[in-house]
Coordinates of C-alpha atoms in Angstrom, one line a residue:
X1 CA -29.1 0.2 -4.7
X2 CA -29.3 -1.0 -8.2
X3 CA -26.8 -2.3 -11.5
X4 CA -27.0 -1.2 -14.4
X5 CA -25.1 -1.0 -18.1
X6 CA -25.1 0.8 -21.1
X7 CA -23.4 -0.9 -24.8
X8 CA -22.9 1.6 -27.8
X9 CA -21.8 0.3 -30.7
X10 CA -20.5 0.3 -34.5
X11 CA -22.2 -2.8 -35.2
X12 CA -25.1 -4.3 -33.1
X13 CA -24.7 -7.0 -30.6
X14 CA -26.9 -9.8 -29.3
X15 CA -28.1 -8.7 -25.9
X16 CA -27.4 -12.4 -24.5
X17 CA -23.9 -11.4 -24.9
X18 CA -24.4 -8.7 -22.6
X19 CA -27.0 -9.6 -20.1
X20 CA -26.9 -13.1 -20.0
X21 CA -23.4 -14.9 -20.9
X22 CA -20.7 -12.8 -19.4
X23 CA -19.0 -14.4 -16.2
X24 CA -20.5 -11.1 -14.5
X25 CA -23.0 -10.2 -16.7
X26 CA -25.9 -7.9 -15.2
X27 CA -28.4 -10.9 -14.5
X28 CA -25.4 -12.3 -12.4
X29 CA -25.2 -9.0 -10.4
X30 CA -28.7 -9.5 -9.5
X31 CA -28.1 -12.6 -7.7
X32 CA -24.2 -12.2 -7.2
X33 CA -23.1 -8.4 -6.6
X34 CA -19.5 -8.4 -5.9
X35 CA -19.5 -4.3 -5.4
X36 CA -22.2 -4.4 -2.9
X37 CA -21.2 -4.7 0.5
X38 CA -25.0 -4.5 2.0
X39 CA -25.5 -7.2 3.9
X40 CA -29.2 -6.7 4.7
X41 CA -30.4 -6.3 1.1
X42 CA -27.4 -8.4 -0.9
X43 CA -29.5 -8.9 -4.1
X44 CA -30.9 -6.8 -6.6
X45 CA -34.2 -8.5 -6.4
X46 CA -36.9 -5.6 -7.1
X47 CA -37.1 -6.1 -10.6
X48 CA -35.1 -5.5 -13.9
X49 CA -35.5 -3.3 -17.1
X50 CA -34.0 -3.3 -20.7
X51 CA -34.2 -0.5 -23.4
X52 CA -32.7 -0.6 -26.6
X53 CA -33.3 1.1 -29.7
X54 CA -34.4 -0.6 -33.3
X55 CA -34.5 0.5 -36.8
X56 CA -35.4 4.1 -37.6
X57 CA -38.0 3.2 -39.7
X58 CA -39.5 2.0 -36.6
X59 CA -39.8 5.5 -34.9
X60 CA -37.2 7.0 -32.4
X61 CA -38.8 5.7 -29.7
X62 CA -36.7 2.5 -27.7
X63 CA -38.1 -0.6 -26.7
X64 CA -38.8 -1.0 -23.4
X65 CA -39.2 -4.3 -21.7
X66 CA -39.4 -4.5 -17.5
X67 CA -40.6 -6.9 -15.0
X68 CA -41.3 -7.1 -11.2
X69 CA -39.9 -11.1 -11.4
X70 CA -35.8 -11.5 -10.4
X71 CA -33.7 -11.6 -13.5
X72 CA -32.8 -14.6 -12.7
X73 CA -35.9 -16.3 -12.8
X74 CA -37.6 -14.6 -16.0
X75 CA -37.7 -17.1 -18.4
X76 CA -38.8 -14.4 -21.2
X77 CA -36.1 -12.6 -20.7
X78 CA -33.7 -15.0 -22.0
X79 CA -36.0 -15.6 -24.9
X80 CA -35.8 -12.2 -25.8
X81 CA -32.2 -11.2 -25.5
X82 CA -31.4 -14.7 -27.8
X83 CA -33.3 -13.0 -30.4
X84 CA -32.6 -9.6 -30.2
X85 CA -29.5 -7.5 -31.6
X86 CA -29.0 -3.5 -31.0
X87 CA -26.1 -1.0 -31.2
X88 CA -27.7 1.0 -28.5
X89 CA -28.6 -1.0 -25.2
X90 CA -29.5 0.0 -21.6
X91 CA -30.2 -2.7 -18.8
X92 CA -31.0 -2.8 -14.9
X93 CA -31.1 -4.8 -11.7
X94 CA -33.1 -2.5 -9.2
X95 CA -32.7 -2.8 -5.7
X96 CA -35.2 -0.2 -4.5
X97 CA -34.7 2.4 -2.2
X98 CA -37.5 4.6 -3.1
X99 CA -41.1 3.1 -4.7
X100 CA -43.0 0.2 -4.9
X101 CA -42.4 -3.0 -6.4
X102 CA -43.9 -2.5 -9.9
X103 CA -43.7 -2.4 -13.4
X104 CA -44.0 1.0 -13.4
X105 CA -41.1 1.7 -11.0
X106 CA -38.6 -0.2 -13.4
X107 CA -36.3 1.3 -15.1
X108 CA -35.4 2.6 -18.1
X109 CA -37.5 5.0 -18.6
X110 CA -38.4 6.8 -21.4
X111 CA -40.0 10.2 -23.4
X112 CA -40.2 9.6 -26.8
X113 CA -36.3 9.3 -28.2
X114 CA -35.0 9.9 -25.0
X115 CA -34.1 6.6 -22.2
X116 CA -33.2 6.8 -18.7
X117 CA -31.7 5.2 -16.0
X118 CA -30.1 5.7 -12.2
X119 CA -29.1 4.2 -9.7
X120 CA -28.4 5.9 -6.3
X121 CA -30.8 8.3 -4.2
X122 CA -31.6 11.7 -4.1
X123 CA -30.9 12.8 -0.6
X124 CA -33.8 14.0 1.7
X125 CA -36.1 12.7 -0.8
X126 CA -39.1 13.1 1.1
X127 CA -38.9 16.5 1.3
X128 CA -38.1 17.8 -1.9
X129 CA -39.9 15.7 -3.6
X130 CA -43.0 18.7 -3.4
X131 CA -41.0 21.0 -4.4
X132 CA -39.7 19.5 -7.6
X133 CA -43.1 18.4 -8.7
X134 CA -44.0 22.3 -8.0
X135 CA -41.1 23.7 -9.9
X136 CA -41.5 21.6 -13.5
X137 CA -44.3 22.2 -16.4
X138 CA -47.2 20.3 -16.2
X139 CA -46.5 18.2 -19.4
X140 CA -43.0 16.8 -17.3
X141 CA -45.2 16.6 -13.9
X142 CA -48.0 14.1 -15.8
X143 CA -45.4 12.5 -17.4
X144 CA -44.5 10.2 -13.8
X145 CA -46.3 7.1 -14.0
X146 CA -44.3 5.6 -11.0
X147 CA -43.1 6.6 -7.8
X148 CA -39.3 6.7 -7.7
X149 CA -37.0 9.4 -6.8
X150 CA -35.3 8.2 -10.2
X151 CA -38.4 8.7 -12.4
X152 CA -38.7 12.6 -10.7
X153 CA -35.1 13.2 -11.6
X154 CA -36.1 12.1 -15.1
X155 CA -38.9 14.7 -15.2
X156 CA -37.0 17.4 -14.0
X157 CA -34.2 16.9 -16.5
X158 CA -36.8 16.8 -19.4
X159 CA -38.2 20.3 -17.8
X160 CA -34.2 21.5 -18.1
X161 CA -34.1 20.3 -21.8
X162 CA -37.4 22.4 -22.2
X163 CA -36.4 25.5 -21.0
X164 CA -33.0 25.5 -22.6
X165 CA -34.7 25.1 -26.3
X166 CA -34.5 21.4 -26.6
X167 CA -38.1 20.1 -26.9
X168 CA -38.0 16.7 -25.9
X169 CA -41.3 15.9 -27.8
X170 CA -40.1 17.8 -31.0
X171 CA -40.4 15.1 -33.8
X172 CA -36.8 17.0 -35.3
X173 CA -34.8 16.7 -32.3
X174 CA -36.2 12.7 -31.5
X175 CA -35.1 11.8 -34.9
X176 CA -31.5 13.3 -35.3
X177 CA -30.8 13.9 -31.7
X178 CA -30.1 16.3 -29.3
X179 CA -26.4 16.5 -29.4
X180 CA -24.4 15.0 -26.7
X181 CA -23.1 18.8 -25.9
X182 CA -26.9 19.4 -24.9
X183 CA -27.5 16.5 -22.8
X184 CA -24.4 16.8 -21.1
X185 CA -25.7 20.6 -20.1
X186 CA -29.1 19.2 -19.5
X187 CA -27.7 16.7 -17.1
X188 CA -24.9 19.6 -15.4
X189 CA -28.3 21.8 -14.7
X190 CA -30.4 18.8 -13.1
X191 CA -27.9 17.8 -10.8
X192 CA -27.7 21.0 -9.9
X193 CA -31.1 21.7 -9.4
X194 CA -31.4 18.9 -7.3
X195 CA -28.9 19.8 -4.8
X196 CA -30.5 23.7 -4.8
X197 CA -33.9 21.8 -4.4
X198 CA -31.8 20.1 -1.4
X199 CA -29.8 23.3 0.1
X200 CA -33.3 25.0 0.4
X201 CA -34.7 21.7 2.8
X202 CA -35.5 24.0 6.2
X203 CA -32.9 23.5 9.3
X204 CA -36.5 22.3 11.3
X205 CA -37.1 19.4 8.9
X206 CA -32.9 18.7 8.5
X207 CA -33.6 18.0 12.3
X208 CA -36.4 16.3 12.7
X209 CA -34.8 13.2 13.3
X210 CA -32.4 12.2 16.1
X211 CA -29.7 11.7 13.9
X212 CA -30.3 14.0 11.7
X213 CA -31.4 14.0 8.1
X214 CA -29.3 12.7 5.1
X215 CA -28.9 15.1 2.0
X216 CA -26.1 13.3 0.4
X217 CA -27.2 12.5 -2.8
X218 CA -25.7 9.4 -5.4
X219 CA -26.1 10.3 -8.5
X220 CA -25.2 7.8 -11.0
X221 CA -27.8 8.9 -13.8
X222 CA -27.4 7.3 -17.9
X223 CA -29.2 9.3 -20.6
X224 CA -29.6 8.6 -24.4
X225 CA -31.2 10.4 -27.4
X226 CA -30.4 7.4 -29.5
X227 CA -27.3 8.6 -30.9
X228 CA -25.5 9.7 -28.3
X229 CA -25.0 8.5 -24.0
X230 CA -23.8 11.0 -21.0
X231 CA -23.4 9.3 -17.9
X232 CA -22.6 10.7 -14.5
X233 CA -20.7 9.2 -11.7
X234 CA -21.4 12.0 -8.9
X235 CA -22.0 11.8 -4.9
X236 CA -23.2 15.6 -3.4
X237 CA -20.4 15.5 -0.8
X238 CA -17.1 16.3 -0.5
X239 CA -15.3 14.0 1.7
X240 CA -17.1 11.0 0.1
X241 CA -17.0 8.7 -2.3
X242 CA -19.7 8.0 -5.6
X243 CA -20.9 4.7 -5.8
X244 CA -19.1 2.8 -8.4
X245 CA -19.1 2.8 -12.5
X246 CA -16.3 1.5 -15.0
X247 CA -16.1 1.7 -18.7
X248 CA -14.3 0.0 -21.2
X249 CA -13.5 0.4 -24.9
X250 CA -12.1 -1.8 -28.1
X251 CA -12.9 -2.8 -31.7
X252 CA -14.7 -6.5 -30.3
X253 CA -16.4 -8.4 -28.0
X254 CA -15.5 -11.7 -28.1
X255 CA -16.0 -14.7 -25.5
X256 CA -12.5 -16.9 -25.5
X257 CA -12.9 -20.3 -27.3
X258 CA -13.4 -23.4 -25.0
X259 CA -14.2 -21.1 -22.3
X260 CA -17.9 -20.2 -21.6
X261 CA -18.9 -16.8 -20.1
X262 CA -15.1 -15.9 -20.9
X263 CA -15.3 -12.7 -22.9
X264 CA -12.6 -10.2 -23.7
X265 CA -12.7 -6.8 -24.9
X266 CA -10.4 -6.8 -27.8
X267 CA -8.4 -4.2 -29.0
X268 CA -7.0 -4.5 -32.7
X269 CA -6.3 -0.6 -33.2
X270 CA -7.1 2.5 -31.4
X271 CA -10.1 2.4 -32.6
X272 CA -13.5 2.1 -30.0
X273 CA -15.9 0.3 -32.3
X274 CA -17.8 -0.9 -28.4
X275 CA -18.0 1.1 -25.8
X276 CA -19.2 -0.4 -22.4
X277 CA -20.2 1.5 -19.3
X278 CA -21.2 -0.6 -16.2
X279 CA -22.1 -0.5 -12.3
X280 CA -19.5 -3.3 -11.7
X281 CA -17.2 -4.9 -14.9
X282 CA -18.5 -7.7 -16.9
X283 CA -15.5 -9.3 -16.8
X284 CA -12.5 -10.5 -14.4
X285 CA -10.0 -9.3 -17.2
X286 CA -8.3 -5.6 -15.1
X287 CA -6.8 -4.4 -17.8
X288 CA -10.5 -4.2 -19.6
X289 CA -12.0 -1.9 -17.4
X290 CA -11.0 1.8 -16.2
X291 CA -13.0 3.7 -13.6
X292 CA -14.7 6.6 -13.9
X293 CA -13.7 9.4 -11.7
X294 CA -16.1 10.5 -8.6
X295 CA -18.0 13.9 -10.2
X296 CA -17.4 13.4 -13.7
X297 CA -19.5 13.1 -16.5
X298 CA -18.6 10.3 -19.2
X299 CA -19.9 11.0 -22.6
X300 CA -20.0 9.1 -26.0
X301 CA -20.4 10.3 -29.4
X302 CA -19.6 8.6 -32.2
X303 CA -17.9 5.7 -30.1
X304 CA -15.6 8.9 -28.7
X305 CA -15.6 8.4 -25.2
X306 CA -15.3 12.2 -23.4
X307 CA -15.1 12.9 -19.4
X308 CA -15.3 15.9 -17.9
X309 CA -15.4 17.0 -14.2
X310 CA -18.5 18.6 -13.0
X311 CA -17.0 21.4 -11.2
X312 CA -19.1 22.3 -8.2
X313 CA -19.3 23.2 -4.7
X314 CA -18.4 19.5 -4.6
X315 CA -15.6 19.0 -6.6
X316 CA -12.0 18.7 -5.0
X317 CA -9.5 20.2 -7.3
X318 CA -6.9 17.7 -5.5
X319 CA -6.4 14.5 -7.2
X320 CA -4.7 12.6 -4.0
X321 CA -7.6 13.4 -2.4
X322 CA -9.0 10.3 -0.5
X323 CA -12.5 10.5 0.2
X324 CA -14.3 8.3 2.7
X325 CA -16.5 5.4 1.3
X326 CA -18.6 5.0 4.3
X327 CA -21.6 6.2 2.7
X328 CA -21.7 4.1 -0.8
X329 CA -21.2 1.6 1.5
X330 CA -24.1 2.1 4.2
X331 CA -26.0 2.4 1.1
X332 CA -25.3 -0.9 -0.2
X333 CA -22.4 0.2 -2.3
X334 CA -19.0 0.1 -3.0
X335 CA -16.9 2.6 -4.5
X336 CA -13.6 0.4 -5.7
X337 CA -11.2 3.4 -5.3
X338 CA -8.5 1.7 -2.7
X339 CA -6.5 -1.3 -4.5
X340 CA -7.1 -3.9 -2.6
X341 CA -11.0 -3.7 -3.5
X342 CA -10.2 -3.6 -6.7
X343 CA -8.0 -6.9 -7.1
X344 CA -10.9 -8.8 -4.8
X345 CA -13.4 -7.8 -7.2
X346 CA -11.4 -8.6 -10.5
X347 CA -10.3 -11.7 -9.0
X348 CA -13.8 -13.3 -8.3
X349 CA -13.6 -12.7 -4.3
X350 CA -16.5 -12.0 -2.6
X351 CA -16.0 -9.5 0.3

């Protein structure tokens, strides 16, 4: 599975302070994953992506850079993030799962004002993949340059924004938003159309294999009109647990002096003047980070951070529920819900 990590901000930050100098920054977790337990496929290896978003006067549109080469080895991508500043930032390591190795297949991806990102898998992808091509307008259906399940997903949540009145090539809505109440729906109705798309997978095909065939879906999806970010943290199960994602909140970002890749998330009032959101933390700092709860939605809005549960035929109205992580695991994941976990990661130690 992949990494990724979203910064919104007040003020706009250097992207080398994100991606690049960070004891755990994101082009460490492509080399040094400490939340994935995968042994086969221990590196995020199958390319990277950033998006961020510039000046208005420069259009609504974010940049998009992606390459097929390992972060770690991408030259250009350190030249780039030493020279570039934005309050609005997406990045990701991809291990694939579904797709080709190719530019195309990177993500973010993006329509006009709006940038996306995932990482997970849509469960029994190979056959629903038909039927969600079948189900969405034609301008959504051309849009897919790649081959990933992610890049699908996309297109079926633009067809949702459609259909509920948001046009997502309406030059209005690209240059003063959507509203985060509106993606947040958008995002409820995709997910749910998915596992629909899912439910409706014939018992013939569910058993065509001796084992069976995997529906579970992990659905860690990141969207952004520019203005405002709704990201899920959602497994279609419920006895198990969602692959990982933390977020943290303060009024700085600031690396401690005499101590390089050392930063802190500072917090001088109540205010959130940063707010970070993130596969695995950044940092080794605990008390900077707070996990997101499995089937939930975390949204930000004017640095606001808002979670909500998504209520479904998944959702466990108990909170001392534990549910099993053996399928973020056997999927390369780790879900960081039991304690000890948690202190290994936080404290440096590889599992």
């Amino acid at each position: 599975m992949c990494r990724f990590l979203v910064y919104k901000g007040k003020d706009e930050i250097l992207l080398s302070e994100l991606i690049l100098e960070p004891q755990h920054s994101i082009l460490t977790q492509s080399y040094d994953s400490r939340l994935r337990l995968d042994s086969r496929r221990p590196h995020n290896v199958h390319g990277f992506g950033l998006g961020y978003y510039t000046s208005s006067t420069l259009g609504p549109a974010p940049c998009i850079f992606t390459s097929t080469i390992p972060a770690w080895n991408c030259i250009n991508l350190h030249r780039l993030s030493a020279k570039t500043t934005s309050k609005l930032i997406f990045a990701h390591v991809r291990a694939t799962t579904e797709g080709a190795l190719s530019d195309s297949n990177c993500h973010p991806f993006n329509r006009n004002g709006l940038m996306w990102m995932h990482n997970g898998n849509i469960g029994g992808w190979k056959h629903v993949k038909r039927s969600l091509a079948m189900g969405i307008q034609e301008r959504w259906f051309g849009s897919v340059g790649g081959s990933t399940d992610s890049e699908w997903a996309f297109a079926l949540f633009l067809d949702v924004l459609d259909r509920m009145g948001y046009d997502p090539d309406s030059p209005l809505f690209n240059k003063e938003g959507f509203g985060h109440s509106a993606l947040r729906k958008a995002m409820l109705k995709t997910i749910g159309k998915l596992n629909a798309l899912i439910a409706a997978i014939p018992d013939k095909e569910r058993k065509e294999r001796e084992e069976g065939l995997d529906c579970r879906s992990l659905l860690n999806f990141a969207i952004s009109d520019g203005h405002s970010v709704v990201c899920t943290r959602y497994v279609s199960s419920r006895t198990d647990e969602a692959a990982s994602l933390y977020w943290s909140s303060g009024t700085s970002w600031q690396q401690d002096r005499g101590t390089k890749g050392r930063y802190r998330m500072e917090r001088k009032d109540r205010g959130a003047d940063i707010v970070l959101v993130a596969s695995e933390p950044l940092t080794f700092e605990r008390d900077d980070w707070v996990i997101v709860p499995t089937n939930s939605t975390l949204t930000i809005h004017k640095q606001a951070v808002m979670i909500h549960p998504i209520i479904d035929e998944y959702y466990n109205h108990n909170p001392s529920y534990k549910r099993s992580t053996g399928f973020a695991v056997s999927k390369g994941l780790d879900t960081t819900t039991t304690e000890d976990k948690k202190e290994s990661a936080v404290d440096g130690v590889t599992e």
